JSON list of C-alpha atoms in Angstrom, two decimals:
[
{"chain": "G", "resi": 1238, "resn": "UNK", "atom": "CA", "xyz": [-44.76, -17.57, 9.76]},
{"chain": "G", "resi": 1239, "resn": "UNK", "atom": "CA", "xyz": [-44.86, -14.94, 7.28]},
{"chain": "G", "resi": 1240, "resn": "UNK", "atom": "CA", "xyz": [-47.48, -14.83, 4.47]},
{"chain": "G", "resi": 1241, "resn": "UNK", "atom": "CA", "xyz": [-46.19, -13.40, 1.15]},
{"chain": "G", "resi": 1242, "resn": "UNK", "atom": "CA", "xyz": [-49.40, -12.53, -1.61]},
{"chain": "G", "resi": 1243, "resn": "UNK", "atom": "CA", "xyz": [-48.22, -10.85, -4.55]},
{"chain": "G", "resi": 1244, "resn": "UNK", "atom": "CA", "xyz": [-50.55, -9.17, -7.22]},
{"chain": "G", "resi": 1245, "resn": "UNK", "atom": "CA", "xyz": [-49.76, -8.69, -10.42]},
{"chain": "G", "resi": 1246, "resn": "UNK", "atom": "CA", "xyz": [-50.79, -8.83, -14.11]},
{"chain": "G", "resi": 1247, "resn": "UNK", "atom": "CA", "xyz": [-51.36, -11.84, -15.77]},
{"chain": "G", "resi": 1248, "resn": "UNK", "atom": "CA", "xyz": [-48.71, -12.63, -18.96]},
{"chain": "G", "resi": 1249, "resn": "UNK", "atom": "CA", "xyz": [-45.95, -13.29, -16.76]},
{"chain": "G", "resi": 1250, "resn": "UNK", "atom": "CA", "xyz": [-45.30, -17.08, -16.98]},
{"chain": "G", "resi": 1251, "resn": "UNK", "atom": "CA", "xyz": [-43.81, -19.74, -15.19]},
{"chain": "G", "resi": 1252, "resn": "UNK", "atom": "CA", "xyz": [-40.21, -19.19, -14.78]},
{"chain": "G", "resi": 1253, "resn": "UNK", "atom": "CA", "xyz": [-40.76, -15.67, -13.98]},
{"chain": "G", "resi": 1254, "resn": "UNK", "atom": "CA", "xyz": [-43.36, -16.87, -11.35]},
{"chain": "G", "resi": 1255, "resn": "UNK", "atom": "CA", "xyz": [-40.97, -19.44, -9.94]},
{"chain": "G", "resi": 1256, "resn": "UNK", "atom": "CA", "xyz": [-37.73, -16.53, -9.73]},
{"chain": "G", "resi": 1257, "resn": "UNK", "atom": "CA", "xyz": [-40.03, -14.58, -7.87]},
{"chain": "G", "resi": 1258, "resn": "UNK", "atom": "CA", "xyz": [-41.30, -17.07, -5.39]},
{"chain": "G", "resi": 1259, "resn": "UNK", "atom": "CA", "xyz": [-37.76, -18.22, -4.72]},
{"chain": "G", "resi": 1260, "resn": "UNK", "atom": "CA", "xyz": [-36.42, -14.71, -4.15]},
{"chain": "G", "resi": 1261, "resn": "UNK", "atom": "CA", "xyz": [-39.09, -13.86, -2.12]},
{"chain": "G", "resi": 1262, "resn": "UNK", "atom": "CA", "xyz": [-38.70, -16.86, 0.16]},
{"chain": "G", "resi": 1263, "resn": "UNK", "atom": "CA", "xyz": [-35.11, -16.83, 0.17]},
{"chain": "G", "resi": 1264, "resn": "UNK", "atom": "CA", "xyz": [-35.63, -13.08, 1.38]},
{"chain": "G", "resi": 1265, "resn": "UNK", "atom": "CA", "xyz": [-38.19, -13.38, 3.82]},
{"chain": "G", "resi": 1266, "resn": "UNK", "atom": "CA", "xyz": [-36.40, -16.16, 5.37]},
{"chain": "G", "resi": 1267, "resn": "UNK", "atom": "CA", "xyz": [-33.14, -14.08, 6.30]},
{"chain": "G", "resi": 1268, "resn": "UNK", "atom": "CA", "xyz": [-34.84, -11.19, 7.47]},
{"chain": "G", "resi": 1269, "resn": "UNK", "atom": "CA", "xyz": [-38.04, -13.24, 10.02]},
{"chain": "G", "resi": 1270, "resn": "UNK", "atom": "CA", "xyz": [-34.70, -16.24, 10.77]},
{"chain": "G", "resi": 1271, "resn": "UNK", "atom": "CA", "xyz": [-36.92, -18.56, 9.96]},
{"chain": "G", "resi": 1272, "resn": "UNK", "atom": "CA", "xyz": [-36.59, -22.16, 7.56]},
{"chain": "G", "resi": 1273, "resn": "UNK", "atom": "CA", "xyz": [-37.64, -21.56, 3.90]},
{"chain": "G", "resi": 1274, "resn": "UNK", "atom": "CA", "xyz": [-40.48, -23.88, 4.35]},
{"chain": "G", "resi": 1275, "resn": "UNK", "atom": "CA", "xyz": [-42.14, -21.76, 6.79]},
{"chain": "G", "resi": 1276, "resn": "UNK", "atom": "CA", "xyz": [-42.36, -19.10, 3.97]},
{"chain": "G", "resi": 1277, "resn": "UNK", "atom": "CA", "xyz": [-45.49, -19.22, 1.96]},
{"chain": "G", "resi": 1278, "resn": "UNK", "atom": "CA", "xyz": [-46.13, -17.02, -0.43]},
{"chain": "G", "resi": 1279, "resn": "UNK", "atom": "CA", "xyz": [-49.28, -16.63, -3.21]},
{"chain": "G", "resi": 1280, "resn": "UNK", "atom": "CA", "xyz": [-48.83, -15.28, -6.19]},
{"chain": "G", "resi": 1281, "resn": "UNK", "atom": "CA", "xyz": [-52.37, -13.86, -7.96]},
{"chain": "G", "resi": 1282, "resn": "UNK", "atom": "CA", "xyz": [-52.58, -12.97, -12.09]},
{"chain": "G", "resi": 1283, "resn": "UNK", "atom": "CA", "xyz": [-54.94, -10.16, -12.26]},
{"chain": "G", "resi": 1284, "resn": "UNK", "atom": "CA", "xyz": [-56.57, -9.64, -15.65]},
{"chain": "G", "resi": 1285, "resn": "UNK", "atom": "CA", "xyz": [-55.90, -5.60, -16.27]},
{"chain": "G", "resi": 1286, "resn": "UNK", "atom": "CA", "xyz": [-59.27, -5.25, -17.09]},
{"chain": "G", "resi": 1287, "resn": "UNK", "atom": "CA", "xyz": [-60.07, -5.78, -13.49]},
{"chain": "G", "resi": 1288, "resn": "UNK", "atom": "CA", "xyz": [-57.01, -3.56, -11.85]},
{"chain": "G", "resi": 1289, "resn": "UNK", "atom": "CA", "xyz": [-57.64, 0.33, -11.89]},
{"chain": "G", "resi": 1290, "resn": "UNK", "atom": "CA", "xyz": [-54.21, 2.96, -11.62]},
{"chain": "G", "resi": 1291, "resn": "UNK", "atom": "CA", "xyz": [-54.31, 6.47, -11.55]},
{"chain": "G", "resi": 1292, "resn": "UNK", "atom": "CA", "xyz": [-58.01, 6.15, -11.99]},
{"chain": "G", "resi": 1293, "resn": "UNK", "atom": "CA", "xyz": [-57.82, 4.73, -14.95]},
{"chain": "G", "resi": 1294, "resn": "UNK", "atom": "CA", "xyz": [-58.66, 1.01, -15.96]},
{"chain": "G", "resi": 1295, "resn": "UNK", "atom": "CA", "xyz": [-55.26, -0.52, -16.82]},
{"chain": "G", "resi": 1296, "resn": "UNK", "atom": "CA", "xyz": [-56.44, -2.36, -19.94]},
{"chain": "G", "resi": 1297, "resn": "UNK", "atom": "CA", "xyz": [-57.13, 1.47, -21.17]},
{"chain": "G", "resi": 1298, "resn": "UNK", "atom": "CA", "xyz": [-53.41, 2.46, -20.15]},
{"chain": "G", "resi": 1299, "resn": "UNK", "atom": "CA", "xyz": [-52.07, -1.12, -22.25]},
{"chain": "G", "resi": 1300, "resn": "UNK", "atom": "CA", "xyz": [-54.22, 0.28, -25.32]},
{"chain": "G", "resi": 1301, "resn": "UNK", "atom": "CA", "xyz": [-54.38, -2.15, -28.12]},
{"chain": "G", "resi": 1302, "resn": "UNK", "atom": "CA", "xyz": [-52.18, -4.89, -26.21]},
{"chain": "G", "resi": 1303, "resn": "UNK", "atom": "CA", "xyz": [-54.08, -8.04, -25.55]},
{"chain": "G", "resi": 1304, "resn": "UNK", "atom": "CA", "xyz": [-53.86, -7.71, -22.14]},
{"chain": "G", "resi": 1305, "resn": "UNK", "atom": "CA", "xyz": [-50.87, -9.51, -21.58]},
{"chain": "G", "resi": 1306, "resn": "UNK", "atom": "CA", "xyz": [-48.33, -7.23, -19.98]},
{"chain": "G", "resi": 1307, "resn": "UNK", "atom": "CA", "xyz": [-44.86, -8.47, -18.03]},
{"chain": "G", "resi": 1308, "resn": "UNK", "atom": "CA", "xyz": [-42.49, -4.93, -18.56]},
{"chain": "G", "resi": 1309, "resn": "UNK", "atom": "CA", "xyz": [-41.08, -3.40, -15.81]},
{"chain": "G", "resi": 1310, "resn": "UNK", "atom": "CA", "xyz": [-44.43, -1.06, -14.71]},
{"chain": "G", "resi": 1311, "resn": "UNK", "atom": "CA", "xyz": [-46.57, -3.79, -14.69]},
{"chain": "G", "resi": 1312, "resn": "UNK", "atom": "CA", "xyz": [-49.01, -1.95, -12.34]},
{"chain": "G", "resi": 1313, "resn": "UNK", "atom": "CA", "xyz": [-47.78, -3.37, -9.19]},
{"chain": "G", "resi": 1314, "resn": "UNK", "atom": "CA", "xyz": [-45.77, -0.63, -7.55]},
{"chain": "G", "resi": 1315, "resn": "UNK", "atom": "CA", "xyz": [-47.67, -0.29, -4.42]},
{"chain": "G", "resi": 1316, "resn": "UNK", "atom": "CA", "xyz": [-50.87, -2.04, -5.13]},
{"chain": "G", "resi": 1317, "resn": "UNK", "atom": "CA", "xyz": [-50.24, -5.72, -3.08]},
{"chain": "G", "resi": 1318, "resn": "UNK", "atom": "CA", "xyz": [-52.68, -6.84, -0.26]}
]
């Protein structure tokens, strides 16, 4: 059944990783009609060191932050598996 793997930077932390598992589960679900526990679904914290966007290393785009990055363009827009 379906296979969910989610990219994004690491700094988010548990809760947020939990809320998004859940939703996305609870979502995928209702739309393949099938039980939640047929859902899997991998989450992956990417260091932004190794994640390029617009050609451009993303630890270069955070600047001085310590890498640690959980706003609302986080990177992932388009850049899952």
């Amino acid at each position: 059944m379906p296979v969910i793997t989610v990219d994004w930077w690491q700094g988010n932390d548990r809760a947020q990783r939990a809320e998004l598992v859940r939703e996305l589960t609870e979502t995928a679900s209702r739309v393949a009609h099938c039980p939640h526990e047929a859902v899997t679904v991998i989450v992956r914290d990417v260091e932004p060191a190794y994640w390029g966007k617009g050609g451009t290393l993303a630890d270069e785009l955070l600047g001085a932050d310590d890498g640690a990055h959980g706003g609302a363009d986080d990177g992932a827009d388009g850049a899952g598996s």
